[in-house]
Amino acid sequence: MENQNKIQEMKEKALKDDVPIIQDDALRFLLNYLKENHVLRILEVGTAVGYSAIMMCSVNENITVTTIERDEKRYLEALQNIKKLQLEERISLIFKDAFDVTLEEEYDFIFIDAAKAQNKAFFEKFEKYLKPGGTILTDNMQFHGLVDQKEETIPSRNLRGLVRKIKEYKVFLENHPGYITTFYPYGDGLAVSRKREG
Ligand code: SAH
Ligand code: MG
């Protein structure tokens, strides 16, 4: 089967299984950003079934991705998908809670796409592995449109808590002295935070 068909099949299965893979227009922005900024070494927090990691590899054959997933079922499915596309040499999958991971190397780009309430904690944990001039991209800044919704119209206490966390993260990014952050409305909302040089 052609790679294009394998990717299409993987995407359809993920959508059918309610795996929250990145949306098309956010993905388009992400891939274009990787290309324009000559990104080669990527760290991803939140693999799910490997869809975004595999798509990021499609930009350029020299790209490598290290990606972290704590859910065993998804991790196993990601392994299979990566194998199907013969990307075992370029994608390193870490089956662990991201908070238990220690890394050895530095990255050009970090994609934060895991538990949304933990974005700030992920940012603080992993930004030391980002090269100066590198970028951290965070997905789901709108959280299905809920972030811009009036708080009293959000149905559950849990969701309100989550939305509050995302708003706090947004303020944290805006005020971080080491980064310049731009927000984009693509997909479920993206934050692009570029690390200042030196
Ligand atoms: N990046 C993927 C989607 C990721 S969905 C794509 O676009 O294709 C978010 C994933 O993050 C889920 O599979 C969830 O299990 C994982 N996750 C959430 N918190 C995590 C943590 N602390 N450590 C590792 N993985 C985590
Ligand atoms: Mg996402």
PDB file of C-alpha atoms in Angstrom, residues 25-157:
ATOM      1  CA  ASP A  25      -5.456  23.288   9.316  1.00  0.00           C
ATOM      2  CA  ALA A  26      -3.331  23.244  12.485  1.00  0.00           C
ATOM      3  CA  LEU A  27      -1.309  20.402  10.950  1.00  0.00           C
ATOM      4  CA  ARG A  28      -0.859  22.383   7.737  1.00  0.00           C
ATOM      5  CA  PHE A  29       0.472  25.329   9.758  1.00  0.00           C
ATOM      6  CA  LEU A  30       2.753  23.057  11.800  1.00  0.00           C
ATOM      7  CA  LEU A  31       4.280  21.314   8.782  1.00  0.00           C
ATOM      8  CA  ASN A  32       4.823  24.606   7.010  1.00  0.00           C
ATOM      9  CA  TYR A  33       6.483  26.042  10.119  1.00  0.00           C
ATOM     10  CA  LEU A  34       8.872  23.074  10.315  1.00  0.00           C
ATOM     11  CA  LYS A  35       9.758  23.524   6.678  1.00  0.00           C
ATOM     12  CA  GLU A  36      10.290  27.275   6.762  1.00  0.00           C
ATOM     13  CA  ASN A  37      12.372  27.136   9.926  1.00  0.00           C
ATOM     14  CA  HIS A  38      14.496  24.169   8.813  1.00  0.00           C
ATOM     15  CA  VAL A  39      13.565  22.192  11.893  1.00  0.00           C
ATOM     16  CA  LEU A  40      15.340  18.832  12.173  1.00  0.00           C
ATOM     17  CA  ARG A  41      15.138  17.588  15.761  1.00  0.00           C
ATOM     18  CA  ILE A  42      11.706  17.420  17.320  1.00  0.00           C
ATOM     19  CA  LEU A  43      10.422  16.459  20.756  1.00  0.00           C
ATOM     20  CA  GLU A  44       6.715  15.667  21.071  1.00  0.00           C
ATOM     21  CA  VAL A  45       4.827  15.315  24.343  1.00  0.00           C
ATOM     22  CA  GLY A  46       1.703  13.240  23.631  1.00  0.00           C
ATOM     23  CA  THR A  47       2.119  10.717  20.791  1.00  0.00           C
ATOM     24  CA  ALA A  48      -1.368   9.188  20.843  1.00  0.00           C
ATOM     25  CA  VAL A  49      -1.194   6.766  17.875  1.00  0.00           C
ATOM     26  CA  GLY A  50       1.697   8.524  16.145  1.00  0.00           C
ATOM     27  CA  TYR A  51      -0.255  10.523  13.595  1.00  0.00           C
ATOM     28  CA  SER A  52       1.366  13.931  14.211  1.00  0.00           C
ATOM     29  CA  ALA A  53       4.850  12.397  14.652  1.00  0.00           C
ATOM     30  CA  ILE A  54       4.536  10.582  11.334  1.00  0.00           C
ATOM     31  CA  MET A  55       3.220  13.680   9.571  1.00  0.00           C
ATOM     32  CA  MET A  56       6.085  15.790  10.945  1.00  0.00           C
ATOM     33  CA  CYS A  57       8.540  13.287   9.444  1.00  0.00           C
ATOM     34  CA  SER A  58       6.937  13.799   6.047  1.00  0.00           C
ATOM     35  CA  VAL A  59       8.312  17.354   5.788  1.00  0.00           C
ATOM     36  CA  ASN A  60      11.925  16.352   5.234  1.00  0.00           C
ATOM     37  CA  GLU A  61      13.749  13.025   5.346  1.00  0.00           C
ATOM     38  CA  ASN A  62      16.336  14.372   7.809  1.00  0.00           C
ATOM     39  CA  ILE A  63      13.762  15.100  10.497  1.00  0.00           C
ATOM     40  CA  THR A  64      13.818  12.937  13.628  1.00  0.00           C
ATOM     41  CA  VAL A  65      11.161  12.868  16.339  1.00  0.00           C
ATOM     42  CA  THR A  66      11.341  11.749  19.962  1.00  0.00           C
ATOM     43  CA  THR A  67       7.816  11.318  21.241  1.00  0.00           C
ATOM     44  CA  ILE A  68       6.347  10.448  24.649  1.00  0.00           C
ATOM     45  CA  GLU A  69       3.137   8.560  25.440  1.00  0.00           C
ATOM     46  CA  ARG A  70       1.935   7.151  28.762  1.00  0.00           C
ATOM     47  CA  ASP A  71      -1.108   5.196  27.578  1.00  0.00           C
ATOM     48  CA  GLU A  72      -0.097   1.624  26.757  1.00  0.00           C
ATOM     49  CA  LYS A  73      -2.781   0.915  24.202  1.00  0.00           C
ATOM     50  CA  ARG A  74      -1.979   4.076  22.244  1.00  0.00           C
ATOM     51  CA  TYR A  75       1.744   3.503  22.570  1.00  0.00           C
ATOM     52  CA  LEU A  76       1.381   0.007  21.074  1.00  0.00           C
ATOM     53  CA  GLU A  77      -0.747   1.320  18.243  1.00  0.00           C
ATOM     54  CA  ALA A  78       1.783   4.087  17.586  1.00  0.00           C
ATOM     55  CA  LEU A  79       4.568   1.489  17.408  1.00  0.00           C
ATOM     56  CA  GLN A  80       2.616  -0.413  14.772  1.00  0.00           C
ATOM     57  CA  ASN A  81       1.850   2.695  12.738  1.00  0.00           C
ATOM     58  CA  ILE A  82       5.481   3.808  12.811  1.00  0.00           C
ATOM     59  CA  LYS A  83       6.543   0.361  11.666  1.00  0.00           C
ATOM     60  CA  LYS A  84       3.999   0.337   8.844  1.00  0.00           C
ATOM     61  CA  LEU A  85       5.500   3.548   7.530  1.00  0.00           C
ATOM     62  CA  GLN A  86       9.067   2.305   8.094  1.00  0.00           C
ATOM     63  CA  LEU A  87       9.920   5.245  10.329  1.00  0.00           C
ATOM     64  CA  GLU A  88      11.458   3.215  13.182  1.00  0.00           C
ATOM     65  CA  GLU A  89      14.841   4.808  12.515  1.00  0.00           C
ATOM     66  CA  ARG A  90      13.487   8.338  12.706  1.00  0.00           C
ATOM     67  CA  ILE A  91      10.860   8.223  15.423  1.00  0.00           C
ATOM     68  CA  SER A  92      11.880   7.242  18.968  1.00  0.00           C
ATOM     69  CA  LEU A  93       8.884   6.338  21.027  1.00  0.00           C
ATOM     70  CA  ILE A  94       9.119   6.625  24.815  1.00  0.00           C
ATOM     71  CA  PHE A  95       6.458   4.742  26.765  1.00  0.00           C
ATOM     72  CA  LYS A  96       6.362   6.725  30.012  1.00  0.00           C
ATOM     73  CA  ASP A  97       4.663   9.520  31.811  1.00  0.00           C
ATOM     74  CA  ALA A  98       6.322  12.660  30.452  1.00  0.00           C
ATOM     75  CA  PHE A  99       7.073  13.814  33.990  1.00  0.00           C
ATOM     76  CA  ASP A 100       9.264  10.728  34.501  1.00  0.00           C
ATOM     77  CA  VAL A 101      11.323  11.253  31.358  1.00  0.00           C
ATOM     78  CA  THR A 102      14.869  12.557  31.325  1.00  0.00           C
ATOM     79  CA  LEU A 103      16.460  13.437  28.010  1.00  0.00           C
ATOM     80  CA  GLU A 104      20.057  13.697  26.921  1.00  0.00           C
ATOM     81  CA  GLU A 105      19.911  15.910  23.880  1.00  0.00           C
ATOM     82  CA  GLU A 106      18.637  19.258  22.682  1.00  0.00           C
ATOM     83  CA  TYR A 107      15.868  19.905  20.213  1.00  0.00           C
ATOM     84  CA  ASP A 108      14.984  22.558  17.632  1.00  0.00           C
ATOM     85  CA  PHE A 109      11.287  22.229  18.256  1.00  0.00           C
ATOM     86  CA  ILE A 110       8.969  20.922  20.975  1.00  0.00           C
ATOM     87  CA  PHE A 111       5.338  20.045  20.321  1.00  0.00           C
ATOM     88  CA  ILE A 112       3.289  20.031  23.537  1.00  0.00           C
ATOM     89  CA  ASP A 113       0.084  18.078  22.933  1.00  0.00           C
ATOM     90  CA  ALA A 114      -0.668  16.002  26.049  1.00  0.00           C
ATOM     91  CA  ALA A 115      -2.843  16.671  29.139  1.00  0.00           C
ATOM     92  CA  LYS A 116      -4.036  20.250  28.697  1.00  0.00           C
ATOM     93  CA  ALA A 117      -4.107  21.155  32.395  1.00  0.00           C
ATOM     94  CA  GLN A 118      -0.393  20.360  32.574  1.00  0.00           C
ATOM     95  CA  ASN A 119       0.820  22.589  29.729  1.00  0.00           C
ATOM     96  CA  LYS A 120       2.736  24.934  31.999  1.00  0.00           C
ATOM     97  CA  ALA A 121       4.378  22.033  33.821  1.00  0.00           C
ATOM     98  CA  PHE A 122       5.374  20.420  30.517  1.00  0.00           C
ATOM     99  CA  PHE A 123       6.730  23.733  29.256  1.00  0.00           C
ATOM    100  CA  GLU A 124       8.794  24.219  32.403  1.00  0.00           C
ATOM    101  CA  LYS A 125      10.065  20.674  32.408  1.00  0.00           C
ATOM    102  CA  PHE A 126      11.096  20.468  28.750  1.00  0.00           C
ATOM    103  CA  GLU A 127      12.142  23.981  27.758  1.00  0.00           C
ATOM    104  CA  LYS A 128      15.648  23.336  29.049  1.00  0.00           C
ATOM    105  CA  TYR A 129      16.054  20.869  26.188  1.00  0.00           C
ATOM    106  CA  LEU A 130      15.203  23.511  23.584  1.00  0.00           C
ATOM    107  CA  LYS A 131      17.987  25.242  21.665  1.00  0.00           C
ATOM    108  CA  PRO A 132      18.113  29.057  21.669  1.00  0.00           C
ATOM    109  CA  GLY A 133      16.040  30.273  18.716  1.00  0.00           C
ATOM    110  CA  GLY A 134      13.972  27.087  18.904  1.00  0.00           C
ATOM    111  CA  THR A 135      10.201  26.901  19.167  1.00  0.00           C
ATOM    112  CA  ILE A 136       7.641  25.358  21.484  1.00  0.00           C
ATOM    113  CA  LEU A 137       4.275  24.830  19.842  1.00  0.00           C
ATOM    114  CA  THR A 138       1.291  24.103  22.090  1.00  0.00           C
ATOM    115  CA  ASP A 139      -1.924  22.669  20.653  1.00  0.00           C
ATOM    116  CA  ASN A 140      -5.525  23.040  21.892  1.00  0.00           C
ATOM    117  CA  MET A 141      -5.219  26.562  23.279  1.00  0.00           C
ATOM    118  CA  GLN A 142      -8.974  27.023  22.634  1.00  0.00           C
ATOM    119  CA  PHE A 143      -9.960  23.648  24.026  1.00  0.00           C
ATOM    120  CA  HIS A 144     -12.833  23.034  21.630  1.00  0.00           C
ATOM    121  CA  GLY A 145     -13.851  26.683  21.753  1.00  0.00           C
ATOM    122  CA  LEU A 146     -14.409  26.557  25.519  1.00  0.00           C
ATOM    123  CA  VAL A 147     -11.597  28.978  26.325  1.00  0.00           C
ATOM    124  CA  ASP A 148     -13.460  31.865  24.680  1.00  0.00           C
ATOM    125  CA  GLN A 149     -16.805  30.878  26.165  1.00  0.00           C
ATOM    126  CA  LYS A 150     -18.303  32.621  29.212  1.00  0.00           C
ATOM    127  CA  GLU A 151     -17.320  30.662  32.290  1.00  0.00           C
ATOM    128  CA  GLU A 152     -20.868  30.304  33.639  1.00  0.00           C
ATOM    129  CA  THR A 153     -21.972  28.627  30.377  1.00  0.00           C
ATOM    130  CA  ILE A 154     -19.404  25.817  30.738  1.00  0.00           C
ATOM    131  CA  PRO A 155     -21.339  22.770  31.929  1.00  0.00           C
ATOM    132  CA  SER A 156     -19.009  21.035  34.382  1.00  0.00           C
ATOM    133  CA  ARG A 157     -16.733  22.030  37.202  1.00  0.00           C
TER     134      ARG A 157
END
